[in-house]
Amino acid sequence: MKKMFLMLMSFVAVLQLYSQQTVIRIGTNETDLILCTAPTGRLYQSYLGPRLVVNSDAENLSYFVSGPAADAPVTPRGWEVYPASGAEDYFEPAFAIQHNDGNMTSIFRYVSHNQTKKDGNVTETVIHLKDDVYPVEVSLYYLAYAKENIIKTWTEIKHTEKKPVTISRYASNMIYFESPAYYLTEFSGDWASEVRMSNQQLQFGKKVLETKLGSRAAMHCYPFFELGLGQEVSENQGDVVLGTIAWTGNFQFTFEIDNVGNLRVISGMNPYASNYELKPNELFTTPEFIFTMSDQGTGKASRNLHKWARKYQLKDGEKDRYVLLNNWEATYFNFDEARLEVLMNEAKELGVDLFLLDDGWFGNKHPRVGAHAGLGDWEVMRSKLPNGIPHLVETAKKAGIKFGIWIEPEMVNPKSELYEKHPDWVIQLPNRKPYYYRSQLVLDLANPKVQDFVFGVVDKIMKENPEIAFFKWDCNSMITNIYSPYLKEKQNQLYIDHVRGVTNVFKRVRDAYPDVEFMLCAGGGGRCDYEALKYFSEFWCSDNTDPVERLYIQWGFSQIFPAKAMAAHVTSWNRSASIKFRADVAMMCKFGFDISFADLNEKEQEFCKLAVKNYNRLKKVILDGDQYRLVSPYDTNHTAVMYMNEEKSKAVLFTYDIFPRFSEKVFPVKLQNLDPNRRYKVEEINLMPGAKSRLKANGKTYTGDYLMKIGIEAFTGGKMNSRMIEITAE
Ligand code: DGJ
């Protein structure tokens, strides 16, 4: 009897709790995400859009939003914040589980939430949900960055069933939109053709963006997207959403338009081949999903992400960057001590800060003279470099520059001592013929011993050479031959545990060597996500350094990442482009060279020195200022990008004529967001020695208003022609 009474009382208490609607407002200065509970205790998204001015408007929102008209024969459903499979929502779920008794449903109900101000700008909201039939809990985390208008969100999953449960969906986040039409911009590519942008209108059903490559995961599909609400995304107007997942492995975005024309966006790890066994009390943390909304197009949304990244996410986001000379395209594997010495002296002459030694410096039994051998044997190749790395660091020091080094520590060539000693450290099938990509295999980072080994690669180099200032960390293969010797019968955890192992090592390295800069590279831009960028200060956008191609590639990556995170070097990939054009393209990002200085003529050398000087003088504006993408290479035969400091006192404008048609009409380039009432001096800089500016506006002053409404006649009919223009407030 007593038991029954207690049960009744707790039922009443639950009812009381659920009958009060809880409204949770996750807001930035420009966006509101409003969640509220229904009388059933389930949590729904009641609003996501421009910030609501009046508080009571947020309170008045209903838990079910926009379905068919009230008198229609279909019952409207709510937009459940973390819907699990097996309930009345028949679309793609955020979560799916199999409990100990074989049951495959979950329904989460609101338990509590708390909001904490992290600082004047950042508010954290944590919402606890619980299934009241099975002991499974979900916590939803949201960090709202007020000024930058960014929301970062992730989820934690835990249970206390007797035995492990299997989770087969574990989204980081799910959000809903209601609009007459939805347009998706996706980014696809391959080696040397990264981030090609394409648009499509979404229709009923699903569009999935995902990767299954495991490592070097972003080679074909990039972990970000743009959504246009009501119209295709455009640079300066319209409602857009930019989203990105911070996960250095298999990710998945699902865009699903439901039966009533609403759009659901689910973001997270890719559950492909990854049913995860979760032990009682083990915490499963999903990757962070980061998004921003803008009612003024993608230009503003990208600037939100850039500012936020520099301040909160990117390693050393607010610090300066080195200009460097890399030997890869100058020598490939073909170098020795004397050749490197020459290059280091050239680096000094050029005026850069650092020399970066690329692939090919290691391996003795299996010398790394090409991509087929030596990977994994991180001992200096004595035949090539008899005095070791310390001597090279010393040589750089004598030349007055810093020294950096290339590694690819997650990988192994079967032709290596590492492979001979530890075949069990390698992801490979025990019973099938291996398939190699670039003659290499991926180490089994789910294994803690392998994590120690990979950390040890950096640790050993640093202990022996404490003055090393920079690492280029490459990752040239996706996971092939998918079998982890360490995970044994739990192969379905490989994709997740491998990436968690990689991230652990990244963290350990950053914590052990916080002042060293790290470049993320995966045979070009195959790794570019905001988790890895917590530990890496930049990423290599592409092995394709043809400046024409780079204009498109840099345009693509700039949608999500700040110029400061994007490494761009002057190379000889396209010799028919002038050295000035090549430099002007690389100077839009984190600048460097990958060229033999001696191959340039005197004028070109002089120009390069000038470019380094100009870059150093203006890099605060380029790397820390706001970026305005003025003219898209996708729309015309020209492109223009401008950077401006916060005070609006200095701007740098880059303009490029790619392959204009004969007698094509060119339009003036209109600048953006200058102070209309201030006067600005326009000066063309970065000219070849002896060349005179032919820019009509050169040396003149104009109001900001003029420069924004009438613009500068900077484009020409010349092929692969470029201009760098400095704009200074008087
Ligand atoms: C691929 C990288 O993208 C290149 O820059 C270079 O480091 C090579 N790997 C070296 O093998």
XYZ file of C-alpha atoms and ligand atoms in Angstrom:
741
model
C 0.000 0.000 0.000
C 2.774 2.354 1.055
C 4.643 1.472 -2.109
C 1.609 2.290 -4.230
C 1.168 5.612 -2.464
C 4.779 6.530 -3.055
C 4.505 5.596 -6.715
C 1.374 7.707 -7.058
C 3.072 10.673 -5.393
C 6.082 10.470 -7.672
C 3.759 10.224 -10.688
C 1.973 13.404 -9.512
C 5.337 15.114 -8.991
C 6.389 14.192 -12.530
C 3.112 15.497 -13.921
C 3.527 18.762 -12.029
C 7.035 19.142 -13.301
C 5.967 18.513 -16.884
C 2.925 20.743 -16.744
C 5.131 23.778 -16.195
C 6.622 24.735 -19.495
C 10.356 25.287 -19.263
C 11.735 27.718 -21.796
C 15.479 27.700 -22.489
C 16.895 30.555 -24.453
C 20.313 30.080 -26.026
C 21.103 33.448 -27.464
C 23.868 35.448 -29.079
C 23.590 39.149 -29.885
C 21.984 38.222 -33.199
C 20.526 34.728 -32.972
C 18.114 32.952 -30.656
C 17.737 29.221 -30.315
C 14.726 28.677 -28.090
C 13.888 25.292 -26.651
C 10.884 24.430 -24.529
C 9.314 21.475 -22.827
C 5.909 20.043 -23.688
C 3.453 18.819 -21.017
C 4.934 15.357 -21.641
C 8.316 16.614 -20.468
C 9.869 16.199 -23.892
C 12.107 18.962 -25.180
C 11.413 20.768 -28.460
C 12.993 23.465 -30.571
C 10.450 26.231 -30.672
C 12.526 28.812 -32.514
C 15.827 29.299 -34.321
C 16.375 32.601 -36.056
C 17.168 36.291 -35.558
C 17.259 37.359 -31.925
C 13.852 38.178 -30.454
C 13.706 41.605 -28.921
C 10.971 40.987 -26.367
C 11.506 38.295 -23.741
C 7.834 37.414 -23.472
C 7.806 36.535 -27.183
C 10.234 33.747 -26.395
C 8.033 32.601 -23.486
C 4.953 32.549 -25.686
C 6.344 30.135 -28.239
C 4.624 26.816 -28.524
C 6.377 23.467 -28.250
C 5.105 22.265 -31.566
C 5.890 24.423 -34.468
C 4.567 24.727 -37.920
C 2.994 21.634 -39.235
C -0.044 21.421 -41.430
C -2.914 23.812 -40.731
C -4.760 23.005 -37.491
C -7.720 21.511 -39.351
C -5.585 19.342 -41.630
C -5.921 15.571 -41.256
C -2.280 15.109 -40.198
C -1.361 15.751 -36.580
C 1.501 18.181 -36.247
C 4.590 16.914 -34.482
C 7.071 18.956 -32.532
C 10.686 19.493 -33.396
C 12.234 17.301 -30.756
C 15.701 18.461 -29.809
C 17.246 15.007 -29.461
C 14.832 12.525 -31.014
C 15.640 8.858 -30.671
C 14.535 6.144 -33.029
C 11.517 4.117 -32.139
C 9.100 6.886 -31.185
C 6.474 8.660 -33.295
C 8.941 10.674 -35.368
C 9.552 8.584 -38.444
C 12.390 10.599 -39.895
C 16.119 10.278 -39.357
C 16.785 10.248 -35.574
C 19.574 11.946 -33.648
C 19.986 8.908 -31.437
C 19.496 5.142 -31.640
C 20.250 2.458 -29.099
C 19.764 -1.197 -28.306
C 19.166 -1.763 -24.595
C 20.170 -4.846 -22.628
C 16.714 -6.378 -23.130
C 16.940 -5.951 -26.905
C 14.504 -3.028 -26.986
C 15.492 -0.372 -29.539
C 13.613 2.718 -28.373
C 14.329 5.709 -26.226
C 12.322 8.761 -25.311
C 14.162 11.489 -23.487
C 12.470 13.840 -21.064
C 13.718 17.049 -19.576
C 15.262 16.760 -16.099
C 17.030 20.067 -15.471
C 19.229 22.672 -17.012
C 21.648 25.338 -15.958
C 23.113 28.374 -17.623
C 26.444 29.882 -16.646
C 28.187 32.975 -17.889
C 31.705 31.888 -18.777
C 32.775 35.483 -19.271
C 31.003 38.623 -20.416
C 30.655 37.128 -23.876
C 30.137 33.369 -23.544
C 27.192 31.593 -21.946
C 27.130 27.862 -21.380
C 23.827 26.012 -21.253
C 23.713 22.387 -20.143
C 20.438 20.498 -20.431
C 19.965 17.105 -18.812
C 17.528 14.638 -20.357
C 16.660 11.154 -19.224
C 14.730 8.211 -20.524
C 12.239 7.339 -17.763
C 11.980 3.686 -18.779
C 15.680 2.870 -19.233
C 18.588 4.356 -17.249
C 19.995 6.339 -20.162
C 20.920 10.008 -19.860
C 21.804 12.632 -22.369
C 23.316 16.044 -21.647
C 23.155 18.701 -24.322
C 25.862 21.371 -24.185
C 25.630 24.759 -25.857
C 28.179 27.553 -25.789
C 26.774 30.800 -27.148
C 29.338 33.431 -28.164
C 27.380 36.682 -28.035
C 29.532 39.067 -30.076
C 30.731 36.582 -32.661
C 27.212 35.154 -33.087
C 28.371 31.558 -32.867
C 26.743 28.588 -31.181
C 28.916 25.581 -30.400
C 27.116 22.476 -29.239
C 27.809 18.834 -28.384
C 26.218 15.964 -26.490
C 27.185 13.551 -23.744
C 25.582 10.113 -23.479
C 25.698 7.799 -20.463
C 23.770 4.827 -19.078
C 23.666 2.576 -16.041
C 22.176 -0.570 -17.523
C 23.713 -3.771 -16.208
C 25.636 -4.624 -19.344
C 26.965 -2.508 -22.228
C 24.396 -1.072 -24.618
C 24.951 -0.515 -28.329
C 24.451 2.948 -29.704
C 24.124 3.225 -33.456
C 23.257 6.956 -33.815
C 24.835 9.628 -31.654
C 24.419 13.020 -33.281
C 26.194 16.046 -31.936
C 23.174 18.156 -32.704
C 19.912 18.407 -34.561
C 18.276 21.666 -35.664
C 15.181 22.471 -37.679
C 14.243 25.153 -40.177
C 11.044 26.287 -41.784
C 11.365 28.132 -45.049
C 9.693 28.107 -48.478
C 12.859 26.625 -50.003
C 16.269 25.368 -48.887
C 19.519 25.560 -50.842
C 22.667 23.722 -49.907
C 26.204 24.713 -50.833
C 28.506 21.748 -50.499
C 32.273 21.453 -50.747
C 33.706 18.467 -52.546
C 37.074 17.609 -54.031
C 40.038 15.338 -54.259
C 43.803 15.582 -54.051
C 44.841 18.944 -55.548
C 41.262 19.992 -56.233
C 40.004 20.769 -52.754
C 36.745 22.461 -51.719
C 34.959 22.849 -55.031
C 31.736 24.680 -54.234
C 28.410 23.652 -55.759
C 24.798 24.532 -54.997
C 21.559 22.660 -55.148
C 18.036 23.068 -53.990
C 17.012 20.456 -51.451
C 13.790 18.590 -52.075
C 11.760 16.101 -50.071
C 13.921 13.365 -48.593
C 17.545 13.255 -47.609
C 20.800 14.651 -48.825
C 23.773 13.298 -46.908
C 27.261 14.772 -46.819
C 29.725 12.389 -45.269
C 33.089 10.720 -45.385
C 34.175 7.148 -44.732
C 37.895 7.673 -45.240
C 38.756 7.439 -41.543
C 41.963 9.469 -41.585
C 42.751 12.095 -44.248
C 39.006 12.076 -43.896
C 38.112 15.282 -45.697
C 39.720 14.445 -49.029
C 36.447 14.107 -50.944
C 33.911 15.841 -48.751
C 34.666 18.643 -46.334
C 33.287 18.909 -42.806
C 31.229 22.039 -43.400
C 28.254 23.351 -45.346
C 26.279 26.476 -46.155
C 22.512 26.650 -46.238
C 20.427 29.316 -47.923
C 16.973 29.782 -46.451
C 14.464 30.897 -49.062
C 17.141 31.536 -51.682
C 20.560 30.290 -52.773
C 23.337 31.468 -50.514
C 24.847 34.709 -51.593
C 27.712 36.777 -50.334
C 26.025 39.912 -49.057
C 22.355 39.272 -48.591
C 19.873 36.629 -47.577
C 19.400 34.286 -44.635
C 22.163 31.733 -44.391
C 23.442 29.130 -41.967
C 27.095 28.022 -41.921
C 27.841 24.842 -40.002
C 30.915 22.742 -39.352
C 31.750 19.646 -37.351
C 34.920 19.511 -35.266
C 35.958 15.897 -35.868
C 39.137 14.670 -37.560
C 37.448 11.550 -38.894
C 34.271 10.212 -40.433
C 31.553 12.833 -40.146
C 28.039 13.048 -41.456
C 25.559 15.841 -42.113
C 22.023 14.783 -42.952
C 19.655 17.318 -44.487
C 16.148 15.964 -44.537
C 13.009 17.686 -45.744
C 9.999 16.101 -44.101
C 6.397 15.576 -45.152
C 5.388 19.108 -44.177
C 8.291 20.834 -45.864
C 10.454 21.516 -42.813
C 14.188 20.910 -42.919
C 16.034 18.876 -40.314
C 19.810 19.076 -40.084
C 21.635 16.371 -38.155
C 25.370 16.753 -37.582
C 27.826 14.393 -35.991
C 30.220 11.524 -36.463
C 29.344 9.182 -39.272
C 27.702 6.107 -37.707
C 28.722 4.047 -40.757
C 30.186 0.688 -39.591
C 30.344 2.144 -36.092
C 27.756 0.648 -33.762
C 29.421 1.601 -30.517
C 29.353 -0.539 -27.424
C 28.966 1.747 -24.433
C 29.786 0.328 -21.006
C 27.768 1.272 -17.905
C 28.832 4.734 -16.660
C 31.160 5.294 -19.627
C 30.771 8.796 -20.992
C 30.344 9.094 -24.755
C 31.122 12.624 -25.860
C 30.252 13.653 -29.396
C 32.274 16.138 -31.460
C 31.446 19.824 -31.352
C 29.100 21.207 -33.989
C 29.600 24.893 -34.614
C 27.168 27.098 -36.490
C 26.322 30.690 -37.203
C 23.403 32.432 -38.885
C 23.405 35.632 -40.848
C 20.683 37.675 -42.493
C 23.306 39.374 -44.663
C 24.694 36.442 -46.572
C 27.780 34.279 -46.223
C 30.283 37.160 -46.076
C 29.081 38.170 -42.633
C 28.660 34.563 -41.500
C 32.257 33.749 -42.486
C 33.513 36.806 -40.615
C 31.649 35.545 -37.529
C 33.466 32.226 -37.793
C 36.835 33.856 -38.477
C 36.607 36.143 -35.443
C 35.374 33.372 -33.188
C 38.072 30.954 -34.365
C 40.900 33.410 -33.804
C 39.649 34.231 -30.334
C 38.392 30.893 -29.045
C 39.303 27.836 -31.087
C 42.355 28.058 -33.319
C 45.687 27.287 -31.661
C 47.489 30.587 -31.066
C 44.642 32.305 -32.870
C 45.645 35.733 -31.622
C 49.391 35.294 -31.961
C 51.690 36.234 -34.808
C 52.758 33.781 -37.526
C 56.149 32.983 -39.094
C 56.738 33.519 -42.796
C 58.596 30.406 -43.918
C 60.517 28.764 -46.717
C 59.720 25.077 -47.271
C 62.053 22.888 -49.351
C 59.427 20.408 -50.669
C 58.766 21.779 -54.128
C 62.348 22.997 -54.443
C 63.950 19.593 -53.820
C 61.363 16.877 -53.218
C 63.371 13.931 -51.761
C 66.523 15.037 -53.462
C 68.641 17.000 -50.961
C 71.647 16.731 -48.697
C 73.231 18.883 -46.005
C 74.942 21.206 -48.476
C 71.728 21.783 -50.439
C 69.796 22.549 -47.259
C 72.482 24.944 -46.136
C 72.127 26.843 -49.401
C 68.349 26.962 -48.999
C 68.635 28.218 -45.437
C 70.903 31.014 -46.529
C 68.450 31.827 -49.300
C 65.693 31.905 -46.691
C 67.685 34.415 -44.734
C 68.269 36.543 -47.811
C 64.620 36.403 -48.681
C 63.818 37.743 -45.236
C 61.608 34.912 -43.978
C 61.552 33.786 -40.335
C 61.838 30.037 -40.630
C 63.132 27.192 -42.766
C 60.942 24.086 -42.955
C 62.584 20.764 -43.837
C 60.048 18.502 -45.544
C 59.829 14.754 -46.173
C 62.914 12.610 -46.839
C 65.224 13.273 -43.862
C 64.895 9.916 -42.094
C 65.275 6.123 -42.449
C 68.519 4.153 -42.629
C 67.802 0.479 -43.191
C 65.019 1.611 -45.511
C 66.068 5.125 -46.507
C 63.251 7.517 -47.274
C 64.363 8.382 -50.775
C 60.826 8.165 -52.133
C 57.332 7.642 -50.811
C 57.656 3.833 -50.807
C 59.991 3.281 -47.822
C 61.168 4.478 -44.441
C 57.968 5.960 -43.061
C 57.887 5.141 -39.350
C 61.687 5.135 -38.855
C 62.214 8.562 -37.347
C 66.014 8.403 -37.198
C 67.899 10.876 -39.308
C 69.236 9.391 -42.576
C 72.971 9.355 -41.915
C 73.987 9.086 -45.568
C 72.104 12.255 -46.408
C 72.485 14.242 -43.215
C 75.620 12.916 -41.440
C 75.535 15.607 -38.771
C 71.941 15.058 -37.844
C 69.107 17.465 -37.111
C 71.031 19.404 -34.407
C 73.459 20.521 -37.085
C 70.606 21.769 -39.286
C 69.046 23.641 -36.383
C 72.446 25.199 -35.745
C 72.856 26.134 -39.419
C 69.455 27.831 -39.363
C 70.422 29.656 -36.206
C 73.619 30.897 -37.811
C 71.557 32.122 -40.736
C 69.391 33.995 -38.230
C 66.218 31.996 -38.850
C 64.239 29.340 -37.026
C 63.972 25.699 -37.993
C 60.922 23.501 -38.601
C 60.537 19.860 -39.606
C 58.097 17.536 -41.416
C 56.688 14.368 -39.840
C 53.948 11.911 -40.678
C 53.887 9.971 -37.414
C 50.506 8.221 -37.762
C 51.638 6.253 -40.803
C 54.033 3.498 -41.790
C 55.526 2.070 -44.984
C 55.517 -1.733 -44.944
C 59.109 -1.248 -46.009
C 60.271 0.095 -42.649
C 61.859 -1.105 -39.431
C 58.775 -0.005 -37.538
C 56.632 -2.351 -39.588
C 59.132 -5.159 -39.186
C 59.112 -4.750 -35.402
C 55.442 -3.982 -34.825
C 53.162 -5.343 -37.534
C 50.506 -5.524 -34.794
C 50.564 -1.710 -34.523
C 49.193 -1.352 -38.015
C 45.600 -1.184 -39.245
C 45.546 -4.083 -41.700
C 43.524 -7.172 -42.349
C 44.937 -10.416 -40.952
C 43.472 -12.524 -43.736
C 43.384 -10.495 -46.948
C 45.841 -8.969 -49.361
C 46.567 -5.356 -48.354
C 45.600 -2.357 -50.413
C 48.048 0.529 -50.123
C 47.481 4.194 -50.718
C 50.781 6.014 -51.394
C 52.580 2.789 -50.410
C 51.646 3.240 -46.779
C 49.363 2.063 -43.998
C 47.781 3.777 -41.015
C 48.964 3.021 -37.485
C 46.385 1.688 -35.038
C 45.839 4.755 -32.867
C 43.103 3.040 -30.857
C 46.025 1.289 -29.182
C 47.447 3.388 -26.290
C 50.941 2.007 -26.956
C 50.758 3.345 -30.501
C 49.555 6.684 -29.160
C 52.667 6.750 -26.954
C 54.819 5.956 -29.969
C 53.317 8.784 -32.022
C 53.658 11.255 -29.168
C 57.217 9.964 -28.763
C 58.089 10.946 -32.337
C 57.565 14.627 -31.533
C 58.863 14.303 -28.009
C 62.157 12.761 -29.112
C 62.756 15.365 -31.810
C 61.971 18.157 -29.356
C 64.097 16.713 -26.540
C 67.057 16.462 -28.904
C 66.334 19.807 -30.561
C 64.529 22.076 -28.112
C 64.895 25.002 -30.491
C 62.683 23.533 -33.200
C 59.900 26.061 -33.670
C 57.573 24.415 -36.188
C 56.250 21.020 -37.308
C 54.435 20.115 -40.484
C 52.339 17.067 -39.515
C 51.294 15.185 -42.617
C 48.736 12.403 -43.080
C 48.739 11.079 -46.618
C 46.582 7.980 -46.436
C 43.010 7.244 -45.617
C 42.381 4.081 -43.614
C 42.629 1.117 -45.933
C 42.361 -2.600 -44.922
C 39.991 -1.752 -42.110
C 40.971 -3.927 -39.151
C 42.449 -2.895 -35.821
C 44.565 -5.631 -34.209
C 44.073 -3.856 -30.879
C 40.269 -3.743 -30.955
C 39.970 -7.434 -31.870
C 36.268 -8.366 -31.885
C 35.218 -4.723 -31.453
C 36.058 -3.669 -35.012
C 32.931 -1.528 -35.162
C 34.679 0.933 -32.815
C 37.677 1.390 -35.065
C 36.632 4.600 -36.798
C 35.741 6.341 -33.541
C 38.472 4.994 -31.256
C 41.118 5.645 -33.887
C 40.208 9.319 -34.166
C 39.923 9.644 -30.393
C 43.450 8.215 -30.204
C 44.678 10.729 -32.781
C 43.048 13.583 -30.859
C 44.604 12.384 -27.577
C 48.019 12.565 -29.164
C 47.337 16.025 -30.636
C 46.375 17.192 -27.132
C 49.418 15.667 -25.480
C 51.713 17.248 -28.027
C 50.135 20.678 -27.662
C 50.275 20.501 -23.875
C 53.898 19.360 -23.869
C 55.025 21.929 -26.469
C 52.603 24.840 -26.301
C 54.944 27.337 -27.948
C 55.712 25.305 -31.034
C 53.662 25.977 -34.166
C 52.072 23.030 -35.954
C 50.817 22.850 -39.514
C 48.091 20.335 -40.251
C 48.523 18.662 -43.616
C 46.921 15.667 -45.279
C 48.370 15.466 -48.768
C 46.956 18.978 -49.072
C 43.709 19.994 -47.388
C 42.443 16.534 -46.428
C 42.323 17.542 -42.773
C 40.685 20.810 -41.919
C 38.387 20.767 -38.925
C 37.948 22.825 -35.811
C 38.932 19.998 -33.426
C 42.351 19.520 -35.021
C 42.738 23.295 -35.223
C 42.694 23.506 -31.415
C 46.144 21.909 -31.620
C 47.355 23.212 -34.993
C 47.916 26.844 -35.803
C 47.340 26.437 -39.567
C 46.557 23.892 -42.269
C 47.996 23.296 -45.723
C 45.076 24.013 -48.071
C 46.263 22.018 -51.054
C 49.267 20.537 -52.797
C 47.932 22.393 -55.778
C 49.829 25.649 -55.594
C 48.985 26.853 -59.090
C 47.875 30.366 -58.143
C 44.830 30.199 -60.417
C 43.583 27.047 -58.709
C 44.495 28.482 -55.337
C 42.177 31.457 -55.899
C 39.255 29.014 -55.916
C 40.607 26.791 -53.163
C 41.293 29.720 -50.843
C 37.875 31.198 -51.656
C 36.315 27.870 -50.633
C 38.189 27.407 -47.363
C 37.709 31.060 -46.418
C 33.987 30.387 -46.096
C 34.765 28.641 -42.806
C 38.365 29.341 -41.768
C 40.254 32.593 -41.157
C 43.156 33.518 -43.451
C 45.453 33.023 -40.471
C 44.725 29.281 -40.452
C 45.301 28.818 -44.188
C 48.878 28.206 -45.321
C 49.678 29.407 -48.847
C 53.107 29.341 -50.479
C 54.730 30.754 -53.579
C 55.853 27.846 -55.757
C 56.726 27.011 -59.346
C 53.628 24.947 -60.032
C 52.424 27.388 -62.680
C 55.492 28.981 -64.241
C 53.446 30.869 -66.797
C 52.065 32.981 -63.947
C 54.378 35.815 -62.953
C 56.099 35.645 -59.596
C 54.041 38.689 -58.608
C 50.757 36.936 -59.373
C 51.892 33.868 -57.451
C 52.963 35.972 -54.464
C 49.832 38.141 -54.490
C 47.709 34.983 -54.267
C 49.702 33.491 -51.389
C 49.817 36.798 -49.525
C 46.066 36.636 -48.948
C 46.675 33.868 -46.401
C 49.428 32.701 -44.070
C 52.329 33.383 -46.388
C 55.382 31.320 -47.275
C 57.584 30.033 -50.089
C 58.223 26.576 -51.501
C 60.698 27.492 -54.177
C 64.388 27.648 -54.871
C 65.371 31.274 -54.702
C 68.326 30.622 -57.017
C 65.909 29.610 -59.796
C 64.519 33.146 -59.868
C 66.103 35.971 -61.815
C 67.417 39.052 -60.056
C 64.254 41.091 -60.486
C 62.114 38.239 -59.216
C 64.341 37.786 -56.201
C 64.173 41.465 -55.428
C 60.411 41.362 -55.772
C 60.131 38.411 -53.354
C 62.114 40.301 -50.740
C 59.792 43.255 -51.158
C 56.762 40.954 -50.858
C 58.033 39.596 -47.530
C 58.535 43.145 -46.277
C 55.089 44.232 -47.392
C 53.533 41.147 -45.868
C 55.243 41.685 -42.536
C 54.134 45.300 -42.517
C 50.508 44.430 -43.326
C 50.019 40.959 -41.880
C 48.169 42.291 -38.836
C 45.456 43.515 -41.196
C 45.495 40.407 -43.416
C 45.655 37.816 -40.677
C 43.708 39.517 -37.883
C 41.419 41.863 -39.783
C 37.973 41.276 -41.207
C 37.824 39.635 -44.598
C 35.445 40.857 -47.312
C 35.105 38.627 -50.362
C 34.226 41.290 -52.909
C 34.154 39.510 -56.264
C 33.860 35.749 -56.634
C 36.045 33.792 -59.081
C 33.031 31.508 -59.495
C 31.014 34.395 -61.004
C 33.480 36.237 -63.221
C 36.951 36.040 -64.741
C 38.164 38.202 -61.891
C 38.216 38.040 -58.143
C 38.839 40.497 -55.322
C 39.236 40.157 -51.583
C 39.735 42.892 -49.026
C 40.949 42.809 -45.420
C 40.376 45.618 -42.936
C 41.382 46.274 -39.344
C 38.771 46.828 -36.649
C 39.361 50.582 -36.486
C 38.668 50.850 -40.226
C 41.863 52.813 -40.594
C 43.759 50.364 -42.805
C 42.627 47.991 -45.501
C 44.430 45.783 -48.016
C 42.724 45.001 -51.293
C 43.826 42.139 -53.554
C 42.443 42.049 -57.088
C 43.058 39.373 -59.713
C 42.279 39.066 -63.399
C 42.254 35.372 -64.136
C 41.553 34.688 -67.833
C 39.431 37.637 -69.004
C 37.892 37.502 -72.486
C 39.033 39.863 -75.235
C 37.547 43.310 -74.758
C 35.522 42.138 -71.825
C 33.767 44.837 -69.833
C 35.327 45.200 -66.417
C 33.658 46.796 -63.445
C 35.164 48.832 -60.632
C 35.754 46.975 -57.387
C 33.494 48.351 -54.671
C 34.927 48.137 -51.181
C 32.869 47.349 -48.103
C 32.312 48.614 -44.600
C 34.765 51.539 -44.703
C 33.848 54.636 -42.737
C 31.846 56.595 -45.369
C 32.901 59.947 -43.968
C 36.611 59.322 -43.668
C 39.077 59.962 -46.468
C 41.301 57.116 -47.534
C 44.519 57.153 -49.512
C 44.779 54.496 -52.223
C 48.229 53.137 -53.076
C 49.143 50.234 -55.270
C 52.011 48.316 -53.664
C 53.942 45.094 -54.218
C 55.014 46.044 -57.734
C 57.834 44.404 -59.656
C 61.077 46.392 -59.378
C 60.992 49.254 -61.839
C 57.279 48.812 -62.603
C 54.978 51.800 -62.266
C 51.414 51.538 -61.076
C 48.849 52.026 -63.834
C 46.014 52.157 -61.359
C 44.083 55.375 -61.970
C 43.306 55.793 -58.305
C 46.909 55.306 -57.246
C 48.142 57.987 -54.861
C 44.751 59.677 -54.637
C 42.402 60.042 -51.690
C 38.696 59.281 -51.669
C 35.947 59.180 -49.104
C 34.975 55.770 -47.824
C 31.579 56.518 -49.351
C 33.128 56.907 -52.818
C 35.179 53.733 -52.506
C 32.111 51.760 -51.484
C 29.629 53.216 -53.978
C 31.787 53.940 -57.009
C 34.816 51.791 -56.321
C 38.295 51.457 -57.750
C 39.008 50.515 -61.362
C 41.411 47.799 -60.360
C 40.523 44.987 -62.758
C 42.175 44.786 -66.171
C 41.908 42.720 -69.326
C 45.328 41.147 -68.651
C 45.616 37.431 -68.042
C 46.854 36.283 -64.642
C 47.315 39.856 -63.592
C 47.057 40.987 -59.979
C 47.155 44.022 -57.746
C 47.784 44.601 -54.087
C 46.371 47.911 -52.949
C 46.906 49.541 -49.568
C 44.114 51.771 -48.314
C 44.880 54.086 -45.432
C 42.593 56.462 -43.561
C 43.951 59.986 -43.328
C 52.097 15.767 -48.984
C 52.146 17.207 -48.599
O 50.941 17.829 -48.888
C 53.316 17.869 -49.307
O 53.327 19.240 -49.041
C 54.584 17.206 -48.872
O 54.828 17.462 -47.522
C 54.515 15.725 -49.149
N 53.332 15.142 -48.604
C 55.720 15.021 -48.610
O 55.642 13.691 -48.774
